[in-house]
PDB file of C-alpha atoms in Angstrom:
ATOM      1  CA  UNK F   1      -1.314  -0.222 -18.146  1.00 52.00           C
ATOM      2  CA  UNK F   2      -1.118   1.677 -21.558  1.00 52.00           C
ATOM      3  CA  UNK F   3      -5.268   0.383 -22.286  1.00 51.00           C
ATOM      4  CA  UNK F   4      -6.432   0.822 -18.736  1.00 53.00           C
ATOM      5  CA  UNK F   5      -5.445   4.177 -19.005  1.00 50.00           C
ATOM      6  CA  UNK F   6      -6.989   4.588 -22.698  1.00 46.00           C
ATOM      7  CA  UNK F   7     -10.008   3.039 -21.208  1.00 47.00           C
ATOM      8  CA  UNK F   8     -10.329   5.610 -18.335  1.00 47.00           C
ATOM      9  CA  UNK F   9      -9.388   8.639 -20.276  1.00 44.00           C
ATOM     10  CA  UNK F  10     -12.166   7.243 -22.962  1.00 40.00           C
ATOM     11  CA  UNK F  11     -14.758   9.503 -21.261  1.00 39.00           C
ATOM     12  CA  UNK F  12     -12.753  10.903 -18.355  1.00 58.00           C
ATOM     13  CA  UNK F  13     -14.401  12.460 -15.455  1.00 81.00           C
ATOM     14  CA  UNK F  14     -13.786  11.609 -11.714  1.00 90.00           C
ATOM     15  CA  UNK F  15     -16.838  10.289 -10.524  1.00 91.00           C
ATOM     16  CA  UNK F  16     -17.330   7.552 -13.774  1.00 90.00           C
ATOM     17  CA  UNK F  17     -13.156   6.982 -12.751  1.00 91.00           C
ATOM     18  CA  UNK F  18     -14.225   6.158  -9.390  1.00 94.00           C
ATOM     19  CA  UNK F  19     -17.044   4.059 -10.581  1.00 94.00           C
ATOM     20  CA  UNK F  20     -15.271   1.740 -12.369  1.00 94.00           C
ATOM     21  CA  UNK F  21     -13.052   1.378  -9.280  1.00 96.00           C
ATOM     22  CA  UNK F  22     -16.276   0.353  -7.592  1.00 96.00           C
ATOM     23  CA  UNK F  23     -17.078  -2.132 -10.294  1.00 96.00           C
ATOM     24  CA  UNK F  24     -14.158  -3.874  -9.919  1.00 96.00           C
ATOM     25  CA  UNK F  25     -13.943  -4.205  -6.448  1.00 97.00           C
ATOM     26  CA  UNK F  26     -17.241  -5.516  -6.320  1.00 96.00           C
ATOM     27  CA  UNK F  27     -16.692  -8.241  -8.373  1.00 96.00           C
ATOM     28  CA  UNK F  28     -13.813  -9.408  -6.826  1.00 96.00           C
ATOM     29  CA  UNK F  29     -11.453  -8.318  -9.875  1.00 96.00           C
ATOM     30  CA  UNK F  30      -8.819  -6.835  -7.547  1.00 96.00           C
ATOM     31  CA  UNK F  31      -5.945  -7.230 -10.372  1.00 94.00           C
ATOM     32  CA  UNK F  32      -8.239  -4.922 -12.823  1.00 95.00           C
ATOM     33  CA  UNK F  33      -8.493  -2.860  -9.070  1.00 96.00           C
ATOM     34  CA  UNK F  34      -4.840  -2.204  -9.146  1.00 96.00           C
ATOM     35  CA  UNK F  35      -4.435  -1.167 -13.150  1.00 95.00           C
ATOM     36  CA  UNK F  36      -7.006   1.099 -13.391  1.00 95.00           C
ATOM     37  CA  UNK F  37      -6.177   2.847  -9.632  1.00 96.00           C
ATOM     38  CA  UNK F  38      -2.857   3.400 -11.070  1.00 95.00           C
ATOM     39  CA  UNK F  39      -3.612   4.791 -14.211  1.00 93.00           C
ATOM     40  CA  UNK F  40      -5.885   7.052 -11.578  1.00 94.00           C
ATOM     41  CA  UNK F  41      -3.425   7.652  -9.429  1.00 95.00           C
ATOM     42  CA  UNK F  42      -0.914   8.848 -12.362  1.00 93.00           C
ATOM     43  CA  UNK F  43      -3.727  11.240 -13.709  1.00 92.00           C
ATOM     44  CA  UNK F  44      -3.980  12.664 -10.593  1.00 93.00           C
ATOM     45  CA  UNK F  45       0.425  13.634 -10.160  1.00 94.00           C
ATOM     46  CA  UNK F  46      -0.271  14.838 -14.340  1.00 91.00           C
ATOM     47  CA  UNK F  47      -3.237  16.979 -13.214  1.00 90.00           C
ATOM     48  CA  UNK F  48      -1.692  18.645 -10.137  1.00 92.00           C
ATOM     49  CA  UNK F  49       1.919  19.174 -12.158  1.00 93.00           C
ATOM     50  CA  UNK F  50      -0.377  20.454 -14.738  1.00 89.00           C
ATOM     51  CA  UNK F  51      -1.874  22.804 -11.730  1.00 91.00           C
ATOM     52  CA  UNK F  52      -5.282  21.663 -12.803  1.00 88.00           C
ATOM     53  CA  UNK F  53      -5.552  19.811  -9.525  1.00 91.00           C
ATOM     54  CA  UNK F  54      -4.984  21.652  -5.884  1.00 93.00           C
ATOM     55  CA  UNK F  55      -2.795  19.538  -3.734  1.00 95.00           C
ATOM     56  CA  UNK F  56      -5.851  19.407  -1.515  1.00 95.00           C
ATOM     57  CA  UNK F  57      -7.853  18.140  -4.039  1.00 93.00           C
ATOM     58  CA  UNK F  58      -5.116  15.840  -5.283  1.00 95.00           C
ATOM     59  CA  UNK F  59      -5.449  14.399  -1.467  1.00 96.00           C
ATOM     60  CA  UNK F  60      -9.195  14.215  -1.500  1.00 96.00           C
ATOM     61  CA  UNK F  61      -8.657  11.711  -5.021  1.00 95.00           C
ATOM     62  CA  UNK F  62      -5.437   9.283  -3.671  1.00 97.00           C
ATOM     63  CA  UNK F  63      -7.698   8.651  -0.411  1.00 97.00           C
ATOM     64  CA  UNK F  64     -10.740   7.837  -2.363  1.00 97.00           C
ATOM     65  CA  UNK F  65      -8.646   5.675  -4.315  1.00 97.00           C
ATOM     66  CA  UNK F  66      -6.751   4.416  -1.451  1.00 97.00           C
ATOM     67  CA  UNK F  67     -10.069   3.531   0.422  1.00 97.00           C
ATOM     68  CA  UNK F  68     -10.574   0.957  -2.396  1.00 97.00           C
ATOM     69  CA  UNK F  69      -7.454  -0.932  -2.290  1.00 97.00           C
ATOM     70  CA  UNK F  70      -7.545  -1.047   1.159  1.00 97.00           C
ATOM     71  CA  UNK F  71     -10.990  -3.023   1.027  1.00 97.00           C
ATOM     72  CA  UNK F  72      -9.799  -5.097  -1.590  1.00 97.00           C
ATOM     73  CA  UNK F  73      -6.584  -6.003   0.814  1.00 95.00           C
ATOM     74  CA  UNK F  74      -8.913  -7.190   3.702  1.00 94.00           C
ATOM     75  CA  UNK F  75     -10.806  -9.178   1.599  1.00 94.00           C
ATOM     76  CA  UNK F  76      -8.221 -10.953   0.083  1.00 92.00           C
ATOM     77  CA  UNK F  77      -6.290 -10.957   3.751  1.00 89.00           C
ATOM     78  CA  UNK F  78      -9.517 -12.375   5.482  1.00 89.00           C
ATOM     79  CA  UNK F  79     -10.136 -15.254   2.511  1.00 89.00           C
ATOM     80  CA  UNK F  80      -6.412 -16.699   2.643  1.00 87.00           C
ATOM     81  CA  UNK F  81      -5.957 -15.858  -0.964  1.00 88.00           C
ATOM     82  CA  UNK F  82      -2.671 -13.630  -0.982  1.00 86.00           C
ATOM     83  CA  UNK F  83      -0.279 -14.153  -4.208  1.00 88.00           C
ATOM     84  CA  UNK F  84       3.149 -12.893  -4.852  1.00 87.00           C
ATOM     85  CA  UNK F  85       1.964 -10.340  -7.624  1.00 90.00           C
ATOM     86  CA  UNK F  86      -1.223  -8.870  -5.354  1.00 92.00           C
ATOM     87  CA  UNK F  87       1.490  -8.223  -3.032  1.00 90.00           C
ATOM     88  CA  UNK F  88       3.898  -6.601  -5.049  1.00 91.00           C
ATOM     89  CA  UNK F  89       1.323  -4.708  -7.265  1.00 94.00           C
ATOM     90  CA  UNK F  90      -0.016  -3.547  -3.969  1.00 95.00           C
ATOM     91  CA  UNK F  91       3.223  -2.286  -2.279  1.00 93.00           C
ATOM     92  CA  UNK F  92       4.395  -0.547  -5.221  1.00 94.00           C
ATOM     93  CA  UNK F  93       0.623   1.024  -5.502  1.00 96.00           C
ATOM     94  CA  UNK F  94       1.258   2.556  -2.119  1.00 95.00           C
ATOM     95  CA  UNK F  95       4.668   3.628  -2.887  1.00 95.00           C
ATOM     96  CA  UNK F  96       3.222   5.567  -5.477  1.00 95.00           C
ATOM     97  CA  UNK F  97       0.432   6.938  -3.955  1.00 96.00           C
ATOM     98  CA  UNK F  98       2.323   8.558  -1.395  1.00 95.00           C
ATOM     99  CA  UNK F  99       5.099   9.594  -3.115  1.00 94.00           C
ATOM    100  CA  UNK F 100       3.999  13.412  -2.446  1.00 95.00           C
ATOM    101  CA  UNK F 101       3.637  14.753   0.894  1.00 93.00           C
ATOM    102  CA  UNK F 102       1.833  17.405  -0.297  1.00 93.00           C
ATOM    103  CA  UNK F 103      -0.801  15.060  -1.288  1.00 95.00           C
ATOM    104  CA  UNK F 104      -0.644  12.898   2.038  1.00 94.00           C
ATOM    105  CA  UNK F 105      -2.277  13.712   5.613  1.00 93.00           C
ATOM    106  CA  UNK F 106      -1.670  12.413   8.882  1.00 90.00           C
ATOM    107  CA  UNK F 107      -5.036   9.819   8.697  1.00 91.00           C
ATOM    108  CA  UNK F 108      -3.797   8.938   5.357  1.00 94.00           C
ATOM    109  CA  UNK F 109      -0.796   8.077   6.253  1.00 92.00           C
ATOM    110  CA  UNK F 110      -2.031   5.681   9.004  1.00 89.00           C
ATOM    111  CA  UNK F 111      -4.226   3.931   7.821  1.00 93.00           C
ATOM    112  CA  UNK F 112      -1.660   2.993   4.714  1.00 93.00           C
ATOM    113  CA  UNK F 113       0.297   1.904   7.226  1.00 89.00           C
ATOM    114  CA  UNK F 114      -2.285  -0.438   8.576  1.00 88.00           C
ATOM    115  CA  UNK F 115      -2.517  -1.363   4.719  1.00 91.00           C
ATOM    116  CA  UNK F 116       0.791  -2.218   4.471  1.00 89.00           C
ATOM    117  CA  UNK F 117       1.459  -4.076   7.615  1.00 85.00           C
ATOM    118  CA  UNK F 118      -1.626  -6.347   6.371  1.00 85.00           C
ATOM    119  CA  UNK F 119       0.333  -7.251   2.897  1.00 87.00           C
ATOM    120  CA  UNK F 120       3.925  -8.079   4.460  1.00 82.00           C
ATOM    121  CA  UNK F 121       2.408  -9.617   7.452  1.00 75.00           C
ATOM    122  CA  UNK F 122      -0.065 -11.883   5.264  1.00 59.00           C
ATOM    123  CA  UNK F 123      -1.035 -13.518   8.689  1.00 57.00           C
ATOM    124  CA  UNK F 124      -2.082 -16.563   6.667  1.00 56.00           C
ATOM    125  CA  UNK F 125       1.147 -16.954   5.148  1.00 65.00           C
ATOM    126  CA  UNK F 126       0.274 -17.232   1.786  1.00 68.00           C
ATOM    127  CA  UNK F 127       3.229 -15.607   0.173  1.00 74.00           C
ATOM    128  CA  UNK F 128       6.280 -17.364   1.279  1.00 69.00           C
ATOM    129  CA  UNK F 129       8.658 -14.791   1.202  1.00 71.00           C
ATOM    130  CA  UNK F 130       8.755 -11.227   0.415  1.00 77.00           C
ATOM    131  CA  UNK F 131      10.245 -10.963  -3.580  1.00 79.00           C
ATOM    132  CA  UNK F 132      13.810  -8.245  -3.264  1.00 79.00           C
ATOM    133  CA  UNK F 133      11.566  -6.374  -6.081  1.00 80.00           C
ATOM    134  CA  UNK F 134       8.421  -5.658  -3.520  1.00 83.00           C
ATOM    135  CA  UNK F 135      10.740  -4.904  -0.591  1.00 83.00           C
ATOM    136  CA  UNK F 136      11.791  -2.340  -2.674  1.00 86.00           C
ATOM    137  CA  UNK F 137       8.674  -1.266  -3.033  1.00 90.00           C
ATOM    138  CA  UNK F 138       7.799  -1.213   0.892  1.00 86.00           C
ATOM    139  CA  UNK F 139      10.859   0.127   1.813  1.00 85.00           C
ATOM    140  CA  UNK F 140      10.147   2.942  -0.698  1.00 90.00           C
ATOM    141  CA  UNK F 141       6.760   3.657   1.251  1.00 90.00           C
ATOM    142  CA  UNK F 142       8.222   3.488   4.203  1.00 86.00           C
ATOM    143  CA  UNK F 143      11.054   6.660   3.085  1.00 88.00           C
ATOM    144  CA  UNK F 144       7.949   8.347   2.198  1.00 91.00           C
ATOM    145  CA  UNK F 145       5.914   8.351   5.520  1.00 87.00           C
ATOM    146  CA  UNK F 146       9.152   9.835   6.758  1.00 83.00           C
ATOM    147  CA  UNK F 147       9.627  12.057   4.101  1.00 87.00           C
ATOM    148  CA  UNK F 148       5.714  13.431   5.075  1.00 88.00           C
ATOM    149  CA  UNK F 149       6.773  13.296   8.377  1.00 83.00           C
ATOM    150  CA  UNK F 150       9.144  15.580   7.816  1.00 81.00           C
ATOM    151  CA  UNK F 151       7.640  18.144   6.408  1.00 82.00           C
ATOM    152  CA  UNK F 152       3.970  18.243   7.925  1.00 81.00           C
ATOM    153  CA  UNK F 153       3.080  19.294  11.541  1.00 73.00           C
ATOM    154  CA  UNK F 154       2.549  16.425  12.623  1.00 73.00           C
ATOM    155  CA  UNK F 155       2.180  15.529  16.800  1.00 71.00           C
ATOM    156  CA  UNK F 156       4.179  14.281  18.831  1.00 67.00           C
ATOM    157  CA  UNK F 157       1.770  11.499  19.372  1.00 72.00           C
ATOM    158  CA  UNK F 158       1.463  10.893  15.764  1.00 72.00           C
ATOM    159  CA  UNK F 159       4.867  10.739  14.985  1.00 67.00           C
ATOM    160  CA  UNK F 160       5.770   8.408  17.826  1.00 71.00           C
ATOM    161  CA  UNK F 161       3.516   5.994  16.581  1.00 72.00           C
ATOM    162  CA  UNK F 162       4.078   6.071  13.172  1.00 67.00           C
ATOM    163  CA  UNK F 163       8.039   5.733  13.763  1.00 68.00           C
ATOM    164  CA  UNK F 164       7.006   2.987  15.398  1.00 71.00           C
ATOM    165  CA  UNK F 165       4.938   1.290  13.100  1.00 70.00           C
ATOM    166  CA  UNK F 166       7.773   1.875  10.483  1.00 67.00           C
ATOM    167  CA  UNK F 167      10.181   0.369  12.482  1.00 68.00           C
ATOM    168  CA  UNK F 168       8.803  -2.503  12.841  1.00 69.00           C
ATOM    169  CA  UNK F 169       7.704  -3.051   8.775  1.00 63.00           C
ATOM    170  CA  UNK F 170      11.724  -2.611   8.420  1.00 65.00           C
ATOM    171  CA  UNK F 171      12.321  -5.470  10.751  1.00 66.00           C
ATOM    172  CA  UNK F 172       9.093  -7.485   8.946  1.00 67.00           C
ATOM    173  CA  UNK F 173      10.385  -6.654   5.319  1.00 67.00           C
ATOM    174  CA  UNK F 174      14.022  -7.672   6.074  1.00 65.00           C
ATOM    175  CA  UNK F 175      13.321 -10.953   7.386  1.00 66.00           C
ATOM    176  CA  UNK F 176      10.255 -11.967   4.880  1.00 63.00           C
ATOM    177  CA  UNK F 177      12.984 -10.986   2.014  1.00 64.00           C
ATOM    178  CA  UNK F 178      15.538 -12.711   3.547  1.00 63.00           C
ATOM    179  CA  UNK F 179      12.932 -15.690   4.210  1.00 59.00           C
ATOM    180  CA  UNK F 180      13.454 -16.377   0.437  1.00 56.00           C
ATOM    181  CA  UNK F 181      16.880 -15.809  -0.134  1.00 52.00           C
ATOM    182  CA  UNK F 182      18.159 -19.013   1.937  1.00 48.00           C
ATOM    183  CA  UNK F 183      18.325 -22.368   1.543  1.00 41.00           C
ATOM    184  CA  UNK F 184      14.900 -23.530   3.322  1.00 43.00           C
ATOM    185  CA  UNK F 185      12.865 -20.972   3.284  1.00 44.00           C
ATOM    186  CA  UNK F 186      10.386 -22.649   2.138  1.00 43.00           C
ATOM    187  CA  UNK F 187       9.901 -25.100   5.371  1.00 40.00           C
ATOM    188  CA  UNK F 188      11.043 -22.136   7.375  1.00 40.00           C
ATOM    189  CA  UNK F 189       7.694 -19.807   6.029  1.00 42.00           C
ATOM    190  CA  UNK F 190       5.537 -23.433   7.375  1.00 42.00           C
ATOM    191  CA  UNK F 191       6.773 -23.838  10.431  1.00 38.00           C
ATOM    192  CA  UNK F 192       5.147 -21.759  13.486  1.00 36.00           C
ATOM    193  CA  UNK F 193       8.650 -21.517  14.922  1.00 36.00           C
ATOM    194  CA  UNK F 194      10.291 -19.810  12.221  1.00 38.00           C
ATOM    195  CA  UNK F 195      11.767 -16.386  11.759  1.00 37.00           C
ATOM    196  CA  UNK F 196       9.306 -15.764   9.199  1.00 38.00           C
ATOM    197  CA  UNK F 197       6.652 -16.622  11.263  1.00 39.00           C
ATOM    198  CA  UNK F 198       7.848 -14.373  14.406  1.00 34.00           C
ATOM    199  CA  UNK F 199       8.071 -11.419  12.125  1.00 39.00           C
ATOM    200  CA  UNK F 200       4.490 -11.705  10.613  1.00 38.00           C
ATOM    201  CA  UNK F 201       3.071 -12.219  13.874  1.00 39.00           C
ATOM    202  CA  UNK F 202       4.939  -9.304  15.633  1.00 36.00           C
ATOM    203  CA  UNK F 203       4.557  -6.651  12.959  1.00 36.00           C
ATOM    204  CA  UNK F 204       0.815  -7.916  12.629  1.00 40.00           C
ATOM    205  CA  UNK F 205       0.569  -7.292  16.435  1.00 39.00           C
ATOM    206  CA  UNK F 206       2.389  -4.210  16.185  1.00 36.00           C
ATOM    207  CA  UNK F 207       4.512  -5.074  19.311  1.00 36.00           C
ATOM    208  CA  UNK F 208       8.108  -6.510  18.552  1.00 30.00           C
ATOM    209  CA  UNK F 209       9.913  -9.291  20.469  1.00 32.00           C
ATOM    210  CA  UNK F 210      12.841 -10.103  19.280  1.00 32.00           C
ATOM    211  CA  UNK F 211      13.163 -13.693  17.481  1.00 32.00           C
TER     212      UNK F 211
END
C-alpha cells in the first residue's frame, strides 16, 4: 500500500527494511508481512531500473524477502489457519517477485515452488476453492519459472524437475478454481473423495494420479 510504502521509505535503508519484515513476522502479523514485502519488493524493480541496484544484488534482496514469506506460509500452513486473501495476497506476491529472471536463480526458483505448492495445496483445506483472481496470479508465476527457465543455464536435472513441479500446480490450480465455479463445491472441497481433495493431495505429494 500507498502508507506502507511511506512508512518504509520514512528512513529507508535495507537492513531497518528487513527489520521491520522481521517484526512482523514475529508477531504473527503476516497481512502487515505481505504490504510492507511488496512495497520492498517494488523498491527493489525501481532501484535496479534506476541501475542503483545490480541484478545480483536485486537477487540477494527478493530472496531475503522471499525467505520471510515463506516462514510465514508454513506457519500459517502448519496451524490450519489459511484464508482466501493470505492466499491470494501470497500468490500474487510471488508472481511479482519473480517477474524478472534476471533477478531469479535456480534455488530461488525451487524453493518458491515449494512455496507455492503449499498455498494451492492448503493440505488442511481451509480455502475452499481457488478465487479465478489468484489463479491468475499462480498461473502468472508459473509463466515466469518458465520464462527463467528459458533464459538461465539451468540442468537438465533442474529443469526436469521443475517442469514437473509446474505441471502439476497447472493441474492443482485448474481443478481448485474450478472447485468453486460449480454447483457443490462446497461439499465437494469436504469430502475426502472429491476432485478437490485428489488434487491437493497429489500436487502436495508432488506425484500425480489421475482423479
Amino acid at each position: 500500500s500507498a502508507g506502507g510504502r511511506r512508512l518504509l521509505l520514512a528512513a529507508f535503508d535495507w537492513p531497518n527494511a528487513v527489520a521491520l519484515l522481521d517484526e512482523q513476522l514475529l508477531g504473527g502479523n503476516y497481512d502487515r508481512l505481505n504490504n510492507q514485502a511488496s512495497s520492498l519488493i517494488l523498491e527493489v524493480d525501481s532501484q535496479y531500473a534506476a541501475k542503483t541496484l545490480a541484478a545480483a544484488e536485486a537477487l540477494e534482496k527478493k530472496d531475503t524477502f522471499f525467505t520471510k514469506l515463506a516462514a510465514a506460509a508454513v506457519t500459517v500452513n502448519t496451524a490450519k489457519s489459511m484464508s482466501e486473501g493470505y492466499m491470494c495476497a501470497s500468490l500474487n506476491l510471488a508472481s511479482t517477485i519473480s517477474s524478472n529472471p534476471a533477478h531469479l536463480s535456480t534455488a530461488l526458483v525451487g524453493r518458491m515452488l515449494d512455496h507455492v505448492s503449499i498455498l494451492v495445496s492448503d493440505q488442511h483445506s481451509s480455502v475452499a476453492s481457488i478465487p479465478t483472481a489468484c489463479a491468475s496470479s499462480a498461473l502468472s508465476f508459473m509463466a515466469n519459472v518458465f520464462a527463467f527457465q528459458k533464459q538461465s543455464n539451468i540442468s537438465a536435472t533442474d529443469l526436469s524437475s521443475h517442469v514437473a513441479t509446474v505441471e502439476q500446480g497447472l493441474v492443482s490450480v485448474l481443478r481448485e478454481t474450478a472447485a468453486g465455479l460449480i454447483d457443490g463445491a462446497a461439499s465437494l472441497a469436504s469430502s475426502n473423495s472429491s476432485s478437490t481433495a485428489i488434487a491437493r493431495n497429489t500436487y502436495a505429494g508432488r506425484a500425480w494420479a489421475a482423479a
